[in-house]
Amino acid sequence: MSKKVVVIGEAREGSLRNVTFEAIAAGKIISDGGEVIGVLCGSGDLQESGKEMVYYGADRVVTVSHDELQTYTADGYSQAVSAVIEDEDPEGIVMGHTSIGKELTPKLASKLETGLISDATEVVNEGGNIVFTRPIYSGKAFEKKEITDGLVFATIRPNNIPPLNRDDSLSGEVTAKEVEVKGIRTIIKELIRKSSEGVDLSEAKVIVAGGRGVKSSEGFEPLEELADVLGGTVGASRGACDAGYCDYSLQIGQTGKVVTPDLYIACGISGAIQHLAGMSNSKVIVAINKDPEANIFNVADYGIVGDLFDVVPKLIEELKEL
Ligand code: FAD
């Protein structure tokens, strides 16, 4: 049965995050031929970003612009999105399982007195039933879930559901909605940028991650170079973060970021279960470790037993010649 689905978009410094387009693709599946309405909150003119959502498949977009929405707060965004949901009365809502999505969607679900399927890695239409797949037990198993009654509300893990091709011949209305945003209890006083900011680990296609085997912050330099050559970014195990080799914003795992890149290169990482929880669903895993018994080899598609300080420079050299 076709449904009206609201897709909550996310922008960072004026640019839409890729997960927004993935959420639109998921919204299309959930809608089963119905209408997909994008919602975008922020400040200033959101018309162009709204159009971008249309080019990726939204039938129309509602933007809510307000000075109080310049920076995300759960209070502000939930008021803005709730106002659109109230107008539209959708049968489905979908958003990326990002740090914002993880906070905003449960707040909205409780307001709407409905359930939520979080962190879906797959959405399929099985004869009109929308079935979500999501990892459980730190990624060791997957469960399939379906909402059989009421609002279909879900978040999707970045990098899992392919976006539709951008088509700028698509047309759809982008309308601005006025919402009185008030009573925000969180005041953002200052945004402190970490050096790693700019590339979002959870959306990166290639990650070169370093562990305690990297041995120092300087030891990360060859990994950064390899990431550069591959057009990727650097991540880390908690072992490397705890040792002070890199910032905690790079931590991947159960208590860090969950990533699903096309290529994950683990350098000097033993493969503790808490680390695997954050990366074992990567499409291709390459492990470089001098211990042939290291657990990381159990999840790796390709393993290189060797010293990372010999192997990584050789890889860089070879890749540069391609
Ligand atoms: P180690 O286990 O010390 O492994 C280092 C590896 O480097 C070894 O396998 C070694 O053979 C190899 N090595 C050394 N030198 C070289 C070299 N020159 N070349 C090649 N290989 C080399 N960990 C996470 O990563 N993310 C999390 O989110 C996380 N959350 C946790 C939550 C809880 C509640 C707990 C208890 C732990 C958590 N941990 C997490 C920690 C986790 O258990 C491990 O301690 C951690 O992942 C180990 O990091 P590591 O693999 O870098 O270090």
Coordinates of C-alpha atoms and ligand atoms in Angstrom, one line a residue:
M1 CA 0.0 0.0 0.0
S2 CA 1.5 3.3 -1.0
K3 CA 2.5 5.7 1.8
K4 CA 3.3 9.3 2.4
V5 CA 6.8 9.4 3.8
V6 CA 8.7 12.2 5.4
V7 CA 12.5 12.2 5.0
I8 CA 14.5 14.3 7.4
G9 CA 17.5 15.7 5.7
E10 CA 20.8 16.8 7.3
A11 CA 23.1 19.6 6.1
R12 CA 26.5 20.5 7.4
E13 CA 27.8 24.0 6.7
G14 CA 25.4 24.4 3.8
S15 CA 26.1 21.1 2.2
L16 CA 23.7 18.2 2.4
R17 CA 25.2 15.1 3.9
N18 CA 25.2 12.0 1.6
V19 CA 23.1 10.1 4.1
T20 CA 20.2 12.5 3.3
F21 CA 20.2 11.0 -0.3
E22 CA 20.4 7.5 1.1
A23 CA 17.4 8.3 3.4
I24 CA 15.4 9.5 0.3
A25 CA 16.2 6.2 -1.4
A26 CA 14.9 4.3 1.7
G27 CA 11.9 6.7 1.8
K28 CA 11.1 5.7 -1.8
I29 CA 11.1 2.0 -0.8
I30 CA 9.0 2.6 2.3
S31 CA 6.5 4.8 0.3
D32 CA 5.9 1.9 -2.1
G33 CA 5.0 4.3 -4.9
G34 CA 3.6 7.0 -2.6
E35 CA 4.9 10.5 -2.0
V36 CA 8.3 11.3 -0.4
I37 CA 8.5 14.7 1.3
G38 CA 11.9 16.0 2.3
V39 CA 12.2 18.2 5.4
L40 CA 15.2 20.4 5.9
C41 CA 16.0 22.6 8.9
G42 CA 18.6 25.3 9.2
S43 CA 19.0 29.0 8.9
G44 CA 19.2 31.3 5.9
D45 CA 18.1 30.4 2.4
L46 CA 17.5 26.6 2.1
Q47 CA 16.0 26.7 -1.3
E48 CA 19.1 25.3 -3.2
S49 CA 19.6 22.5 -0.6
G50 CA 15.8 21.7 -0.9
K51 CA 16.2 21.4 -4.7
E52 CA 19.1 19.0 -4.2
M53 CA 16.8 16.7 -2.3
V54 CA 14.4 16.8 -5.2
Y55 CA 17.2 15.9 -7.7
Y56 CA 17.8 12.8 -5.5
G57 CA 14.2 11.7 -5.6
A58 CA 12.1 13.7 -3.1
D59 CA 8.7 14.6 -4.7
R60 CA 8.7 17.9 -2.8
V61 CA 10.5 19.5 0.1
V62 CA 9.5 21.6 3.1
T63 CA 12.2 23.8 4.6
V64 CA 12.2 25.4 8.0
S65 CA 14.6 28.3 8.3
H66 CA 15.1 30.1 11.7
D67 CA 18.1 31.7 13.4
E68 CA 17.7 29.3 16.3
L69 CA 18.2 26.4 13.8
Q70 CA 21.6 27.5 12.6
T71 CA 23.2 24.9 14.8
Y72 CA 21.4 21.6 15.6
T73 CA 19.8 21.3 19.0
A74 CA 17.3 18.6 19.8
D75 CA 14.8 21.1 21.2
G76 CA 14.9 23.4 18.1
Y77 CA 14.9 20.7 15.4
S78 CA 12.2 18.6 17.1
Q79 CA 9.9 21.7 17.1
A80 CA 10.6 22.4 13.5
V81 CA 10.2 18.8 12.3
S82 CA 7.2 18.2 14.5
A83 CA 5.4 21.1 12.9
V84 CA 6.0 19.7 9.4
I85 CA 4.9 16.2 10.6
E86 CA 1.8 17.7 12.0
D87 CA 1.0 19.3 8.7
E88 CA 1.8 16.3 6.6
D89 CA 0.5 13.5 8.8
P90 CA 2.8 11.0 7.1
E91 CA 2.6 7.2 7.3
G92 CA 6.4 6.9 7.3
I93 CA 9.4 8.9 8.6
V94 CA 13.1 8.1 7.8
M95 CA 16.4 9.7 8.7
G96 CA 20.1 8.9 8.8
H97 CA 21.4 7.0 11.8
T98 CA 23.9 9.8 12.5
S99 CA 24.7 11.6 15.8
I100 CA 21.8 14.0 15.1
G101 CA 19.5 11.2 13.9
K102 CA 20.3 9.1 17.0
E103 CA 19.2 12.0 19.3
L104 CA 16.3 13.5 17.3
T105 CA 14.4 10.4 16.2
P106 CA 13.7 8.9 19.6
K107 CA 12.6 12.3 20.8
L108 CA 10.2 12.6 17.9
A109 CA 9.0 9.0 18.3
S110 CA 8.2 9.5 22.0
K111 CA 6.3 12.8 21.1
L112 CA 4.4 10.8 18.4
E113 CA 3.9 7.9 20.8
T114 CA 5.2 5.5 18.3
G115 CA 8.0 3.0 17.9
L116 CA 11.3 3.3 15.9
I117 CA 13.5 0.9 14.0
S118 CA 17.0 2.2 14.4
D119 CA 20.2 1.7 12.4
A120 CA 18.7 -0.3 9.5
T121 CA 21.3 -1.5 7.0
E122 CA 18.7 -2.7 4.5
V123 CA 15.1 -1.8 3.6
V124 CA 13.2 -4.0 1.2
N125 CA 9.6 -4.1 0.0
E126 CA 8.5 -7.7 0.3
G127 CA 5.2 -7.8 -1.5
G128 CA 4.1 -4.5 0.1
N129 CA 5.5 -5.3 3.5
I130 CA 8.5 -3.1 4.4
V131 CA 11.2 -5.2 6.0
F132 CA 14.2 -3.7 7.7
T133 CA 17.5 -5.5 8.5
R134 CA 19.5 -4.2 11.5
P135 CA 22.6 -5.5 13.3
I136 CA 22.3 -6.7 16.8
Y137 CA 24.8 -8.0 19.4
S138 CA 27.4 -5.5 18.3
G139 CA 27.1 -6.6 14.7
K140 CA 27.5 -10.3 15.3
A141 CA 24.0 -11.0 14.1
F142 CA 21.2 -9.4 12.0
E143 CA 17.5 -9.2 12.7
K144 CA 14.7 -8.5 10.3
K145 CA 11.9 -6.2 11.5
E146 CA 8.7 -5.0 10.2
I147 CA 6.2 -2.5 11.5
T148 CA 2.8 -4.0 10.8
D149 CA 0.6 -1.3 12.3
G150 CA 0.9 2.5 12.5
L151 CA 3.7 4.8 11.5
V152 CA 6.8 3.3 9.9
F153 CA 9.6 5.2 11.5
A154 CA 13.2 4.2 11.0
T155 CA 16.8 5.4 10.9
I156 CA 19.2 4.1 8.3
R157 CA 22.9 3.5 8.8
P158 CA 25.1 5.7 6.5
N159 CA 26.8 4.0 3.5
N160 CA 24.4 1.0 3.3
I161 CA 21.5 2.0 1.1
P162 CA 22.6 3.3 -2.2
P163 CA 21.2 6.8 -3.1
L164 CA 19.3 7.2 -6.4
N165 CA 21.2 8.8 -9.2
R166 CA 21.1 12.6 -9.1
D167 CA 18.8 13.9 -11.9
D168 CA 18.6 17.7 -12.2
S169 CA 15.7 17.4 -14.6
L170 CA 13.5 16.3 -11.8
S171 CA 11.1 18.9 -10.5
G172 CA 9.4 19.2 -7.2
E173 CA 8.1 22.1 -5.1
V174 CA 10.4 23.5 -2.3
T175 CA 8.3 25.4 0.1
A176 CA 9.4 27.4 3.2
K177 CA 7.4 26.9 6.4
E178 CA 7.4 29.4 9.2
V179 CA 7.8 27.8 12.6
E180 CA 8.0 29.7 15.9
V181 CA 11.0 28.0 17.5
K182 CA 11.2 28.9 21.2
G183 CA 12.2 27.7 24.6
I184 CA 15.5 26.1 23.5
R185 CA 17.3 25.0 26.6
T186 CA 20.6 24.2 24.9
I187 CA 22.8 27.2 24.0
I188 CA 25.7 26.5 21.7
K189 CA 28.4 28.9 22.9
E190 CA 31.3 27.8 20.7
L191 CA 32.0 25.1 18.1
I192 CA 35.5 23.7 18.6
R193 CA 36.7 22.0 15.4
K194 CA 38.9 18.9 15.7
S195 CA 41.6 18.5 13.1
S196 CA 39.7 15.4 11.7
E197 CA 36.6 17.4 11.0
G198 CA 35.6 17.9 7.4
V199 CA 35.5 14.2 6.5
D200 CA 32.8 12.4 8.4
L201 CA 34.1 8.9 9.3
S202 CA 30.6 7.4 9.2
E203 CA 30.2 8.5 5.6
A204 CA 33.8 7.8 4.3
K205 CA 34.2 5.4 1.5
V206 CA 37.8 4.5 2.4
I207 CA 39.2 4.4 6.0
V208 CA 42.8 3.7 7.0
A209 CA 42.6 2.9 10.7
G210 CA 45.5 2.7 13.1
G211 CA 45.8 0.9 16.4
R212 CA 48.3 0.7 19.2
G213 CA 50.7 -0.9 16.7
V214 CA 51.1 2.5 15.2
K215 CA 53.1 3.3 18.3
S216 CA 53.0 7.2 18.3
S217 CA 51.1 10.1 16.8
E218 CA 53.9 10.4 14.2
G219 CA 53.3 6.7 13.4
F220 CA 49.9 7.9 12.0
E221 CA 51.7 9.9 9.2
P222 CA 52.1 7.0 6.7
L223 CA 48.4 6.1 7.4
E224 CA 47.4 9.6 6.6
E225 CA 49.4 9.5 3.3
L226 CA 47.8 6.1 2.4
A227 CA 44.4 7.6 3.1
D228 CA 45.2 10.6 0.9
V229 CA 46.3 8.4 -2.0
L230 CA 43.1 6.4 -1.7
G231 CA 40.9 9.5 -1.3
G232 CA 39.9 8.4 2.2
T233 CA 40.3 9.3 5.8
V234 CA 42.0 8.1 8.9
G235 CA 40.3 6.3 11.8
A236 CA 41.6 4.6 14.9
S237 CA 41.1 1.9 17.6
R238 CA 40.4 2.9 21.1
G239 CA 43.9 1.5 21.9
A240 CA 45.4 4.2 19.8
C241 CA 43.2 6.9 21.2
D242 CA 43.8 5.8 24.8
A243 CA 47.5 5.9 24.1
G244 CA 47.2 9.5 23.0
Y245 CA 48.3 8.8 19.4
C246 CA 45.2 10.5 18.0
D247 CA 42.0 12.2 19.0
Y248 CA 39.0 10.3 20.3
S249 CA 36.9 11.7 17.5
L250 CA 38.7 9.1 15.3
Q251 CA 37.6 6.1 17.5
I252 CA 35.8 3.4 15.7
G253 CA 34.0 0.7 17.6
Q254 CA 31.3 -0.1 20.1
T255 CA 31.9 3.1 22.0
G256 CA 33.1 5.0 19.0
K257 CA 31.8 5.5 15.5
V258 CA 30.1 2.7 13.5
V259 CA 31.5 2.8 9.9
T260 CA 30.7 0.8 6.7
P261 CA 33.2 2.0 4.1
D262 CA 33.8 0.3 0.8
L263 CA 37.4 -0.3 2.0
Y264 CA 38.7 -0.5 5.6
I265 CA 42.4 -1.0 6.1
A266 CA 43.3 -1.9 9.7
C267 CA 46.9 -1.2 10.6
G268 CA 48.3 -2.6 13.8
I269 CA 44.9 -3.3 15.3
S270 CA 44.4 -6.6 17.1
G271 CA 40.6 -6.9 16.3
A272 CA 39.0 -6.8 19.8
I273 CA 35.3 -7.5 19.7
Q274 CA 34.6 -3.9 20.7
H275 CA 36.5 -2.7 17.7
L276 CA 34.9 -5.2 15.3
A277 CA 31.5 -3.9 16.5
G278 CA 32.2 -0.6 14.7
M279 CA 33.7 -1.9 11.4
S280 CA 33.0 -5.5 10.7
N281 CA 30.3 -4.6 8.2
S282 CA 32.8 -2.8 6.0
K283 CA 32.6 -4.0 2.4
V284 CA 36.2 -5.0 2.0
I285 CA 38.5 -5.3 5.0
V286 CA 42.3 -5.4 4.7
A287 CA 44.3 -6.2 7.8
I288 CA 48.0 -5.4 8.3
N289 CA 49.4 -7.0 11.5
K290 CA 52.7 -8.5 12.4
D291 CA 51.0 -11.2 14.5
P292 CA 49.5 -13.9 12.2
E293 CA 47.2 -15.0 15.1
A294 CA 45.6 -11.5 15.4
N295 CA 41.8 -11.7 15.6
I296 CA 41.4 -9.0 13.0
F297 CA 42.4 -11.6 10.3
N298 CA 39.2 -13.5 11.2
V299 CA 37.1 -10.7 9.7
A300 CA 39.6 -9.6 7.0
D301 CA 39.0 -10.3 3.3
Y302 CA 42.7 -9.7 2.7
G303 CA 45.4 -10.1 5.3
I304 CA 49.0 -8.9 5.2
V305 CA 51.3 -10.4 7.9
G306 CA 54.1 -7.9 8.4
D307 CA 55.3 -4.7 10.0
L308 CA 53.0 -1.9 9.1
F309 CA 55.9 0.5 8.8
D310 CA 57.3 -1.6 5.9
V311 CA 53.9 -2.5 4.3
V312 CA 52.2 0.9 4.3
P313 CA 55.0 2.8 2.5
K314 CA 55.1 0.0 -0.1
L315 CA 51.4 0.2 -0.7
I316 CA 51.6 4.0 -1.1
E317 CA 54.4 3.5 -3.6
E318 CA 52.5 1.0 -5.6
L319 CA 49.3 2.9 -5.5
K320 CA 51.0 6.1 -6.7
E321 CA 52.2 4.3 -9.8
L322 CA 48.7 3.3 -10.8
Ligands
FAD1 P1 46.1 -3.9 20.8 O1 45.1 -4.9 21.2 O2 47.2 -3.6 21.7 O3 46.7 -4.4 19.4 C1 47.8 -3.8 18.7 C2 48.1 -4.7 17.5 O4 49.1 -4.1 16.8 C3 48.5 -6.1 17.9 O5 47.7 -7.1 17.2 C4 49.9 -6.2 17.3 O6 50.3 -7.5 16.8 C5 49.9 -5.2 16.3 N1 51.2 -4.6 16.0 C6 52.1 -4.0 16.8 N2 53.1 -3.5 16.2 C7 52.9 -3.6 14.8 C8 53.5 -3.3 13.7 N3 54.7 -2.6 13.7 N4 53.0 -3.6 12.5 C9 51.9 -4.3 12.4 N5 51.2 -4.7 13.5 C10 51.6 -4.3 14.7 N6 38.2 -0.6 21.2 C11 37.9 0.0 20.1 O7 38.8 0.0 19.1 N7 36.8 0.7 19.9 C12 35.8 0.8 20.8 O8 34.8 1.5 20.6 C13 36.0 0.2 22.0 N8 35.1 0.2 23.0 C14 35.3 -0.5 24.2 C15 34.3 -0.6 25.1 C16 34.5 -1.3 26.3 C17 33.4 -1.3 27.3 C18 35.7 -2.0 26.5 C19 35.9 -2.7 27.8 C20 36.7 -1.9 25.6 C21 36.5 -1.2 24.4 N9 37.5 -1.1 23.4 C22 37.3 -0.5 22.2 C23 38.9 -1.6 23.7 C24 39.2 -3.0 23.1 O9 38.8 -4.0 24.0 C25 40.7 -3.1 22.8 O10 41.4 -2.9 24.0 C26 41.2 -2.1 21.7 O11 40.4 -2.2 20.6 C27 42.7 -2.5 21.4 O12 43.2 -1.6 20.5 P2 44.3 -2.0 19.4 O13 43.8 -3.2 18.6 O14 44.8 -0.8 18.8 O15 45.5 -2.5 20.5

